[in-house]
């Protein structure tokens, strides 16, 4: 008998076709967001759940899952929405989808940098609302990206692709990570042993780190003070790494010239002041949202399920 897989969101057609071929999927054609009670109810009799980061699998939810659930194969690289310790305690295997979304997320990070630096939100609004009346040397002057210093917190897979793309703008790459990377991965990037050491060298600051209790509110008022005046902050990792009140205060004072954000605390009910500020360039958590990457994420999640049900170790096991 093919294992029953609860799929929490609408997935690409090619991924759902493969699910139908190899499993008994419980699909969500209307792409409704299941509340935890409904998710638990729908999991009855299923052997696997294929969730996205939109489903919070807290310890409490995991405790209520039926005994039939043996694996949670995430359709996401991030797994901060799953309580790994709780899954482990119940003997539930957890996997993610690394690597396949690095290009798409790095592309979006470059978009955030350019959009924030060149005031793309303001400019687009002017054109769309017919308020663009004139041209002058002082009109819509932004910050040049070319040749600037880019500081990356977390030079993992996505961070390294962002660094590669940024080198196309002749940027000098600085980074902080838990440990120094081997030279072939650094590719000339300058290592800083602490975030505090990195920040003064960041004309642009990009986050590509994992959301953990240690990285929560990593960018706070004290650290913002260490940035050069007029630095630009971008984030395509997780909103939790930023202290919103501190960043908003810095955007208002001009200490931070602009921010490009794709991820937020409490999505989609983000801090309302981000919407009001002229110097924010805001995207709705779409770092990995390309057709190619969505397919690849789905296939990667299925590769993990296939390995698990064939009795092999899934390639992307995180718990
Ligand atoms: C990820 O894969 O973690 C992205 O944020 C989309 O969920």
Tab-separated table of N, CA, C and O in Angstrom, residues 157-276:
chain	number	residue	atom	x	y	z
A	157	UNK	N	24.956	28.363	2.172
A	157	UNK	CA	24.702	28.160	0.729
A	157	UNK	C	24.137	29.416	0.087
A	157	UNK	O	24.619	29.861	-0.956
A	158	UNK	N	23.096	30.005	0.704
A	158	UNK	CA	22.486	31.200	0.095
A	158	UNK	C	23.448	32.377	0.184
A	158	UNK	O	23.629	33.125	-0.785
A	159	UNK	N	24.088	32.518	1.320
A	159	UNK	CA	25.018	33.635	1.505
A	159	UNK	C	26.136	33.613	0.478
A	159	UNK	O	26.548	34.656	-0.039
A	160	UNK	N	26.609	32.424	0.173
A	160	UNK	CA	27.728	32.336	-0.787
A	160	UNK	C	27.271	32.684	-2.209
A	160	UNK	O	28.017	33.297	-2.956
A	161	UNK	N	26.043	32.312	-2.559
A	161	UNK	CA	25.552	32.707	-3.895
A	161	UNK	C	25.343	34.225	-3.926
A	161	UNK	O	25.707	34.896	-4.903
A	162	UNK	N	24.802	34.780	-2.867
A	162	UNK	CA	24.641	36.246	-2.817
A	162	UNK	C	26.000	36.925	-2.986
A	162	UNK	O	26.132	37.898	-3.740
A	163	UNK	N	27.016	36.400	-2.304
A	163	UNK	CA	28.359	36.988	-2.407
A	163	UNK	C	28.844	36.936	-3.856
A	163	UNK	O	29.406	37.910	-4.372
A	164	UNK	N	28.597	35.790	-4.506
A	164	UNK	CA	29.040	35.643	-5.905
A	164	UNK	C	28.361	36.669	-6.802
A	164	UNK	O	28.996	37.318	-7.618
A	165	UNK	N	27.057	36.801	-6.640
A	165	UNK	CA	26.313	37.777	-7.463
A	165	UNK	C	26.788	39.199	-7.142
A	165	UNK	O	26.926	40.028	-8.031
A	166	UNK	N	27.019	39.467	-5.869
A	166	UNK	CA	27.423	40.827	-5.467
A	166	UNK	C	28.795	41.181	-6.035
A	166	UNK	O	29.077	42.355	-6.302
A	167	UNK	N	29.632	40.174	-6.216
A	167	UNK	CA	30.944	40.444	-6.813
A	167	UNK	C	30.791	40.986	-8.234
A	167	UNK	O	31.662	41.673	-8.744
A	168	UNK	N	29.671	40.657	-8.867
A	168	UNK	CA	29.374	41.228	-10.186
A	168	UNK	C	29.195	42.736	-10.129
A	168	UNK	O	29.280	43.414	-11.152
A	169	UNK	N	28.932	43.254	-8.942
A	169	UNK	CA	28.863	44.707	-8.733
A	169	UNK	C	30.144	45.221	-8.084
A	169	UNK	O	30.135	46.283	-7.464
A	170	UNK	N	31.200	44.442	-8.213
A	170	UNK	CA	32.505	44.826	-7.639
A	170	UNK	C	32.416	45.095	-6.139
A	170	UNK	O	33.157	45.940	-5.609
A	171	UNK	N	31.518	44.417	-5.454
A	171	UNK	CA	31.400	44.658	-4.007
A	171	UNK	C	32.506	43.897	-3.272
A	171	UNK	O	32.947	42.829	-3.717
A	172	UNK	N	32.929	44.479	-2.147
A	172	UNK	CA	33.911	43.799	-1.300
A	172	UNK	C	33.115	43.032	-0.253
A	172	UNK	O	32.314	43.625	0.476
A	173	UNK	N	33.342	41.725	-0.168
A	173	UNK	CA	32.495	40.892	0.692
A	173	UNK	C	33.146	40.671	2.060
A	173	UNK	O	34.295	40.241	2.154
A	174	UNK	N	32.372	40.976	3.092
A	174	UNK	CA	32.761	40.688	4.474
A	174	UNK	C	31.716	39.727	5.027
A	174	UNK	O	30.577	39.733	4.586
A	175	UNK	N	32.110	38.915	6.010
A	175	UNK	CA	31.092	38.019	6.566
A	175	UNK	C	31.400	37.653	8.001
A	175	UNK	O	32.543	37.711	8.458
A	176	UNK	N	30.318	37.285	8.672
A	176	UNK	CA	30.457	36.648	9.981
A	176	UNK	C	29.708	35.327	9.925
A	176	UNK	O	28.616	35.241	9.372
A	177	UNK	N	30.328	34.306	10.450
A	177	UNK	CA	29.649	33.004	10.594
A	177	UNK	C	30.181	32.388	11.874
A	177	UNK	O	31.110	32.921	12.498
A	178	UNK	N	29.619	31.254	12.265
A	178	UNK	CA	30.043	30.654	13.527
A	178	UNK	C	31.509	30.279	13.484
A	178	UNK	O	32.208	30.349	14.483
A	179	UNK	N	31.969	29.883	12.300
A	179	UNK	CA	33.407	29.665	12.151
A	179	UNK	C	33.853	30.084	10.761
A	179	UNK	O	33.041	30.188	9.842
A	180	UNK	N	35.155	30.303	10.657
A	180	UNK	CA	35.715	30.725	9.381
A	180	UNK	C	35.595	29.595	8.356
A	180	UNK	O	35.828	28.416	8.681
A	181	UNK	N	35.222	29.959	7.134
A	181	UNK	CA	35.058	28.959	6.071
A	181	UNK	C	36.401	28.673	5.411
A	181	UNK	O	37.300	29.512	5.442
A	182	UNK	N	36.513	27.489	4.749
A	182	UNK	CA	37.742	27.217	3.996
A	182	UNK	C	37.889	28.215	2.854
A	182	UNK	O	36.881	28.741	2.355
A	183	UNK	N	39.144	28.459	2.422
A	183	UNK	CA	39.394	29.505	1.419
A	183	UNK	C	38.563	29.366	0.147
A	183	UNK	O	38.103	30.368	-0.398
A	184	UNK	N	38.314	28.118	-0.311
A	184	UNK	CA	37.555	27.976	-1.566
A	184	UNK	C	36.106	28.429	-1.382
A	184	UNK	O	35.451	28.850	-2.331
A	185	UNK	N	35.593	28.346	-0.155
A	185	UNK	CA	34.224	28.832	0.078
A	185	UNK	C	34.217	30.335	0.359
A	185	UNK	O	33.285	31.032	0.000
A	186	UNK	N	35.248	30.822	1.004
A	186	UNK	CA	35.343	32.274	1.245
A	186	UNK	C	35.473	33.039	-0.064
A	186	UNK	O	34.911	34.113	-0.219
A	187	UNK	N	36.227	32.489	-0.981
A	187	UNK	CA	36.466	33.137	-2.279
A	187	UNK	C	36.848	34.608	-2.106
A	187	UNK	O	36.338	35.487	-2.804
A	188	UNK	N	37.703	34.855	-1.134
A	188	UNK	CA	38.197	36.217	-0.928
A	188	UNK	C	37.396	37.034	0.068
A	188	UNK	O	37.776	38.156	0.405
A	189	UNK	N	36.271	36.503	0.550
A	189	UNK	CA	35.465	37.249	1.532
A	189	UNK	C	36.255	37.385	2.838
A	189	UNK	O	37.021	36.492	3.207
A	190	UNK	N	36.051	38.498	3.510
A	190	UNK	CA	36.833	38.797	4.725
A	190	UNK	C	36.035	38.358	5.959
A	190	UNK	O	34.901	38.820	6.175
A	191	UNK	N	36.627	37.475	6.737
A	191	UNK	CA	35.952	36.908	7.907
A	191	UNK	C	36.026	37.848	9.101
A	191	UNK	O	37.066	38.460	9.361
A	192	UNK	N	34.920	37.947	9.834
A	192	UNK	CA	34.888	38.705	11.092
A	192	UNK	C	34.414	37.758	12.188
A	192	UNK	O	33.338	37.156	12.061
A	193	UNK	N	35.165	37.619	13.251
A	193	UNK	CA	34.823	36.625	14.271
A	193	UNK	C	33.557	36.956	15.055
A	193	UNK	O	32.958	36.058	15.654
A	194	UNK	N	33.146	38.209	15.063
A	194	UNK	CA	31.895	38.557	15.767
A	194	UNK	C	31.062	39.481	14.876
A	194	UNK	O	31.599	40.138	13.970
A	195	UNK	N	29.778	39.537	15.158
A	195	UNK	CA	28.896	40.473	14.426
A	195	UNK	C	29.364	41.902	14.687
A	195	UNK	O	29.379	42.743	13.781
A	196	UNK	N	29.747	42.169	15.935
A	196	UNK	CA	30.198	43.520	16.305
A	196	UNK	C	31.396	43.941	15.465
A	196	UNK	O	31.540	45.110	15.102
A	197	UNK	N	32.247	42.999	15.172
A	197	UNK	CA	33.432	43.286	14.371
A	197	UNK	C	33.062	43.525	12.902
A	197	UNK	O	33.692	44.308	12.202
A	198	UNK	N	32.016	42.831	12.452
A	198	UNK	CA	31.594	42.941	11.042
A	198	UNK	C	30.910	44.280	10.744
A	198	UNK	O	31.159	44.904	9.697
A	199	UNK	N	30.054	44.719	11.657
A	199	UNK	CA	29.130	45.818	11.342
A	199	UNK	C	29.792	47.116	10.854
A	199	UNK	O	29.304	47.723	9.890
A	200	UNK	N	30.895	47.563	11.448
A	200	UNK	CA	31.487	48.820	10.955
A	200	UNK	C	31.937	48.747	9.498
A	200	UNK	O	32.142	49.777	8.865
A	201	UNK	N	32.077	47.525	8.950
A	201	UNK	CA	32.519	47.370	7.552
A	201	UNK	C	31.372	47.132	6.584
A	201	UNK	O	31.594	46.672	5.459
A	202	UNK	N	30.146	47.426	7.008
A	202	UNK	CA	28.988	47.111	6.160
A	202	UNK	C	28.345	48.375	5.583
A	202	UNK	O	27.589	49.063	6.279
A	203	UNK	N	28.624	48.672	4.315
A	203	UNK	CA	27.792	49.679	3.644
A	203	UNK	C	26.425	49.068	3.394
A	203	UNK	O	25.403	49.737	3.446
A	204	UNK	N	26.449	47.765	3.095
A	204	UNK	CA	25.225	46.977	2.972
A	204	UNK	C	25.360	45.798	3.937
A	204	UNK	O	26.444	45.220	4.047
A	205	UNK	N	24.257	45.463	4.585
A	205	UNK	CA	24.263	44.334	5.516
A	205	UNK	C	23.145	43.368	5.117
A	205	UNK	O	21.987	43.793	4.994
A	206	UNK	N	23.504	42.114	4.866
A	206	UNK	CA	22.504	41.119	4.450
A	206	UNK	C	22.506	39.950	5.422
A	206	UNK	O	23.573	39.462	5.808
A	207	UNK	N	21.315	39.497	5.776
A	207	UNK	CA	21.197	38.348	6.681
A	207	UNK	C	20.882	37.089	5.890
A	207	UNK	O	19.932	37.056	5.108
A	208	UNK	N	21.708	36.058	6.119
A	208	UNK	CA	21.422	34.745	5.534
A	208	UNK	C	21.636	33.672	6.586
A	208	UNK	O	22.125	32.582	6.292
A	209	UNK	N	21.313	34.015	7.830
A	209	UNK	CA	21.552	33.048	8.908
A	209	UNK	C	20.256	32.319	9.256
A	209	UNK	O	19.171	32.678	8.799
A	210	UNK	N	20.402	31.307	10.070
A	210	UNK	CA	19.266	30.474	10.472
A	210	UNK	C	18.560	31.131	11.652
A	210	UNK	O	19.203	31.782	12.486
A	211	UNK	N	17.238	30.979	11.701
A	211	UNK	CA	16.488	31.522	12.839
A	211	UNK	C	16.603	30.575	14.023
A	211	UNK	O	16.102	29.447	13.977
A	212	UNK	N	17.297	31.027	15.040
A	212	UNK	CA	17.448	30.232	16.267
A	212	UNK	C	17.269	31.203	17.444
A	212	UNK	O	17.288	32.427	17.240
A	213	UNK	N	17.142	30.686	18.653
A	213	UNK	CA	17.079	31.609	19.801
A	213	UNK	C	18.317	32.524	19.834
A	213	UNK	O	18.236	33.673	20.239
A	214	UNK	N	19.465	32.030	19.350
A	214	UNK	CA	20.706	32.828	19.390
A	214	UNK	C	20.672	33.989	18.394
A	214	UNK	O	21.301	35.016	18.604
A	215	UNK	N	19.979	33.820	17.262
A	215	UNK	CA	19.969	34.895	16.252
A	215	UNK	C	18.758	35.823	16.412
A	215	UNK	O	18.618	36.786	15.663
A	216	UNK	N	17.894	35.533	17.369
A	216	UNK	CA	16.698	36.359	17.589
A	216	UNK	C	17.102	37.793	17.944
A	216	UNK	O	17.942	38.009	18.808
A	217	UNK	N	16.516	38.747	17.211
A	217	UNK	CA	16.792	40.182	17.425
A	217	UNK	C	18.285	40.475	17.385
A	217	UNK	O	18.805	41.304	18.148
A	218	UNK	N	18.986	39.759	16.522
A	218	UNK	CA	20.428	39.979	16.385
A	218	UNK	C	20.708	41.436	16.000
A	218	UNK	O	21.637	42.065	16.498
A	219	UNK	N	19.896	41.982	15.105
A	219	UNK	CA	20.096	43.395	14.745
A	219	UNK	C	19.247	44.245	15.686
A	219	UNK	O	18.059	44.479	15.463
A	220	UNK	N	19.893	44.705	16.764
A	220	UNK	CA	19.207	45.529	17.757
A	220	UNK	C	19.817	46.935	17.759
A	220	UNK	O	20.716	47.232	16.957
A	221	UNK	N	19.345	47.791	18.644
A	221	UNK	CA	19.786	49.197	18.637
A	221	UNK	C	21.299	49.310	18.855
A	221	UNK	O	21.971	50.110	18.184
A	222	UNK	N	21.830	48.514	19.760
A	222	UNK	CA	23.280	48.603	20.049
A	222	UNK	C	24.090	48.242	18.803
A	222	UNK	O	25.107	48.880	18.504
A	223	UNK	N	23.660	47.231	18.113
A	223	UNK	CA	24.431	46.806	16.929
A	223	UNK	C	24.223	47.774	15.765
A	223	UNK	O	25.160	48.019	15.002
A	224	UNK	N	23.013	48.299	15.619
A	224	UNK	CA	22.783	49.275	14.544
A	224	UNK	C	23.736	50.461	14.721
A	224	UNK	O	24.263	51.007	13.744
A	225	UNK	N	23.983	50.829	15.967
A	225	UNK	CA	24.888	51.967	16.234
A	225	UNK	C	26.288	51.701	15.678
A	225	UNK	O	27.042	52.645	15.405
A	226	UNK	N	26.650	50.449	15.503
A	226	UNK	CA	27.989	50.113	14.992
A	226	UNK	C	28.085	50.196	13.465
A	226	UNK	O	29.189	50.157	12.904
A	227	UNK	N	26.951	50.285	12.790
A	227	UNK	CA	26.967	50.377	11.322
A	227	UNK	C	27.459	51.757	10.891
A	227	UNK	O	27.258	52.747	11.609
A	228	UNK	N	28.063	51.863	9.709
A	228	UNK	CA	28.376	53.204	9.200
A	228	UNK	C	27.070	53.984	9.000
A	228	UNK	O	26.036	53.379	8.704
A	229	UNK	N	27.112	55.303	9.144
A	229	UNK	CA	25.913	56.111	8.903
A	229	UNK	C	25.459	55.896	7.461
A	229	UNK	O	26.281	55.877	6.539
A	230	UNK	N	24.158	55.714	7.284
A	230	UNK	CA	23.621	55.569	5.929
A	230	UNK	C	23.748	54.171	5.359
A	230	UNK	O	23.557	53.966	4.157
A	231	UNK	N	24.043	53.187	6.212
A	231	UNK	CA	24.116	51.797	5.739
A	231	UNK	C	22.731	51.338	5.272
A	231	UNK	O	21.705	51.931	5.624
A	232	UNK	N	22.743	50.285	4.485
A	232	UNK	CA	21.484	49.714	3.987
A	232	UNK	C	21.381	48.271	4.477
A	232	UNK	O	22.356	47.509	4.392
A	233	UNK	N	20.205	47.930	5.009
A	233	UNK	CA	20.003	46.608	5.613
A	233	UNK	C	19.031	45.811	4.742
A	233	UNK	O	17.979	46.337	4.354
A	234	UNK	N	19.395	44.563	4.431
A	234	UNK	CA	18.452	43.709	3.699
A	234	UNK	C	18.316	42.370	4.417
A	234	UNK	O	19.252	41.891	5.048
A	235	UNK	N	17.122	41.790	4.302
A	235	UNK	CA	16.876	40.527	5.001
A	235	UNK	C	15.966	39.624	4.189
A	235	UNK	O	14.826	39.979	3.898
A	236	UNK	N	16.519	38.472	3.787
A	236	UNK	CA	15.723	37.453	3.098
A	236	UNK	C	15.851	36.127	3.843
A	236	UNK	O	15.671	35.071	3.250
A	237	UNK	N	16.176	36.196	5.149
A	237	UNK	CA	16.324	34.946	5.910
A	237	UNK	C	15.067	34.684	6.735
A	237	UNK	O	14.139	34.030	6.260
A	238	UNK	N	15.001	35.251	7.919
A	238	UNK	CA	13.804	35.192	8.744
A	238	UNK	C	13.669	36.523	9.479
A	238	UNK	O	14.676	37.111	9.900
A	239	UNK	N	12.431	36.960	9.671
A	239	UNK	CA	12.187	38.251	10.321
A	239	UNK	C	12.691	38.323	11.742
A	239	UNK	O	13.032	39.407	12.234
A	240	UNK	N	12.786	37.164	12.389
A	240	UNK	CA	13.145	37.168	13.804
A	240	UNK	C	14.546	37.717	14.068
A	240	UNK	O	14.851	38.086	15.191
A	241	UNK	N	15.395	37.793	13.050
A	241	UNK	CA	16.764	38.277	13.302
A	241	UNK	C	16.788	39.793	13.518
A	241	UNK	O	17.806	40.340	13.935
A	242	UNK	N	15.672	40.461	13.254
A	242	UNK	CA	15.650	41.924	13.371
A	242	UNK	C	14.739	42.365	14.510
A	242	UNK	O	13.624	41.851	14.669
A	243	UNK	N	15.231	43.318	15.285
A	243	UNK	CA	14.414	44.002	16.286
A	243	UNK	C	13.716	45.138	15.532
A	243	UNK	O	14.336	46.153	15.195
A	244	UNK	N	12.438	44.952	15.234
A	244	UNK	CA	11.721	45.900	14.375
A	244	UNK	C	11.758	47.329	14.904
A	244	UNK	O	11.973	48.276	14.145
A	245	UNK	N	11.527	47.484	16.202
A	245	UNK	CA	11.480	48.844	16.766
A	245	UNK	C	12.821	49.546	16.532
A	245	UNK	O	12.870	50.721	16.172
A	246	UNK	N	13.901	48.802	16.713
A	246	UNK	CA	15.237	49.397	16.561
A	246	UNK	C	15.494	49.767	15.103
A	246	UNK	O	16.016	50.856	14.807
A	247	UNK	N	15.130	48.883	14.177
A	247	UNK	CA	15.378	49.183	12.761
A	247	UNK	C	14.511	50.358	12.308
A	247	UNK	O	14.987	51.251	11.588
A	248	UNK	N	13.272	50.384	12.747
A	248	UNK	CA	12.373	51.474	12.334
A	248	UNK	C	12.897	52.812	12.860
A	248	UNK	O	12.923	53.814	12.133
A	249	UNK	N	13.368	52.818	14.097
A	249	UNK	CA	13.938	54.067	14.651
A	249	UNK	C	15.137	54.507	13.813
A	249	UNK	O	15.296	55.693	13.507
A	250	UNK	N	15.961	53.554	13.394
A	250	UNK	CA	17.159	53.896	12.607
A	250	UNK	C	16.787	54.357	11.197
A	250	UNK	O	17.451	55.217	10.617
A	251	UNK	N	15.707	53.792	10.645
A	251	UNK	CA	15.254	54.229	9.317
A	251	UNK	C	14.677	55.638	9.403
A	251	UNK	O	14.806	56.440	8.474
A	252	UNK	N	14.064	55.947	10.528
A	252	UNK	CA	13.492	57.299	10.706
A	252	UNK	C	14.586	58.339	10.901
A	252	UNK	O	14.504	59.449	10.392
A	253	UNK	N	15.619	57.959	11.645
A	253	UNK	CA	16.685	58.935	11.938
A	253	UNK	C	17.645	59.078	10.763
A	253	UNK	O	18.406	60.038	10.700
A	254	UNK	N	17.640	58.105	9.843
A	254	UNK	CA	18.593	58.136	8.725
A	254	UNK	C	19.883	57.399	9.030
A	254	UNK	O	20.751	57.281	8.175
A	255	UNK	N	20.020	56.937	10.259
A	255	UNK	CA	21.208	56.124	10.589
A	255	UNK	C	21.301	54.962	9.596
A	255	UNK	O	22.354	54.657	9.053
A	256	UNK	N	20.157	54.312	9.358
A	256	UNK	CA	20.053	53.329	8.271
A	256	UNK	C	19.318	54.036	7.133
A	256	UNK	O	18.201	54.519	7.313
A	257	UNK	N	19.977	54.112	5.976
A	257	UNK	CA	19.391	54.890	4.870
A	257	UNK	C	18.153	54.222	4.299
A	257	UNK	O	17.196	54.897	3.903
A	258	UNK	N	18.187	52.888	4.237
A	258	UNK	CA	17.062	52.169	3.638
A	258	UNK	C	17.130	50.705	4.048
A	258	UNK	O	18.194	50.210	4.433
A	259	UNK	N	15.991	50.048	3.941
A	259	UNK	CA	15.956	48.603	4.221
A	259	UNK	C	15.168	47.907	3.125
A	259	UNK	O	14.139	48.407	2.670
A	260	UNK	N	15.684	46.745	2.719
A	260	UNK	CA	14.968	45.885	1.777
A	260	UNK	C	14.603	44.615	2.520
A	260	UNK	O	15.486	43.886	2.972
A	261	UNK	N	13.325	44.361	2.665
A	261	UNK	CA	12.892	43.241	3.514
A	261	UNK	C	11.961	42.308	2.755
A	261	UNK	O	11.043	42.758	2.060
A	262	UNK	N	12.215	41.018	2.916
A	262	UNK	CA	11.335	40.000	2.321
A	262	UNK	C	10.690	39.158	3.416
A	262	UNK	O	9.739	38.437	3.161
A	263	UNK	N	11.241	39.246	4.619
A	263	UNK	CA	10.755	38.428	5.736
A	263	UNK	C	10.594	39.322	6.958
A	263	UNK	O	11.294	40.336	7.090
A	264	UNK	N	9.680	38.946	7.843
A	264	UNK	CA	9.270	39.837	8.923
A	264	UNK	C	8.912	39.033	10.164
A	264	UNK	O	8.557	37.854	10.064
A	265	UNK	N	8.924	39.726	11.284
A	265	UNK	CA	8.300	39.151	12.468
A	265	UNK	C	6.795	39.116	12.223
A	265	UNK	O	6.235	40.051	11.633
A	266	UNK	N	6.160	38.048	12.675
A	266	UNK	CA	4.706	37.948	12.652
A	266	UNK	C	4.076	38.131	11.264
A	266	UNK	O	3.110	38.870	11.091
A	267	UNK	N	4.643	37.456	10.264
A	267	UNK	CA	4.074	37.537	8.907
A	267	UNK	C	2.659	36.948	8.891
A	267	UNK	O	2.419	35.961	9.568
A	268	UNK	N	1.716	37.453	8.129
A	268	UNK	CA	1.841	38.632	7.277
A	268	UNK	C	1.439	39.934	7.970
A	268	UNK	O	1.367	40.982	7.316
A	269	UNK	N	1.189	39.851	9.297
A	269	UNK	CA	0.813	41.082	10.026
A	269	UNK	C	2.073	41.784	10.506
A	269	UNK	O	2.387	41.778	11.697
A	270	UNK	N	2.767	42.381	9.590
A	270	UNK	CA	4.085	42.940	9.893
A	270	UNK	C	3.944	44.231	10.688
A	270	UNK	O	2.856	44.806	10.771
A	271	UNK	N	5.050	44.693	11.257
A	271	UNK	CA	5.025	45.965	11.975
A	271	UNK	C	4.493	47.043	11.018
A	271	UNK	O	5.068	47.258	9.946
A	272	UNK	N	3.393	47.729	11.388
A	272	UNK	CA	2.738	48.632	10.428
A	272	UNK	C	3.620	49.785	9.954
A	272	UNK	O	3.437	50.293	8.846
A	273	UNK	N	4.586	50.168	10.768
A	273	UNK	CA	5.404	51.338	10.368
A	273	UNK	C	6.286	51.060	9.168
A	273	UNK	O	6.674	51.979	8.456
A	274	UNK	N	6.610	49.791	8.921
A	274	UNK	CA	7.401	49.495	7.716
A	274	UNK	C	6.675	50.002	6.466
A	274	UNK	O	7.292	50.470	5.521
A	275	UNK	N	5.340	49.862	6.475
A	275	UNK	CA	4.561	50.255	5.290
A	275	UNK	C	4.561	51.764	5.100
A	275	UNK	O	4.435	52.252	3.978
A	276	UNK	N	4.682	52.496	6.182
A	276	UNK	CA	4.576	53.957	6.108
A	276	UNK	C	5.892	54.621	5.724
A	276	UNK	O	5.907	55.745	5.224
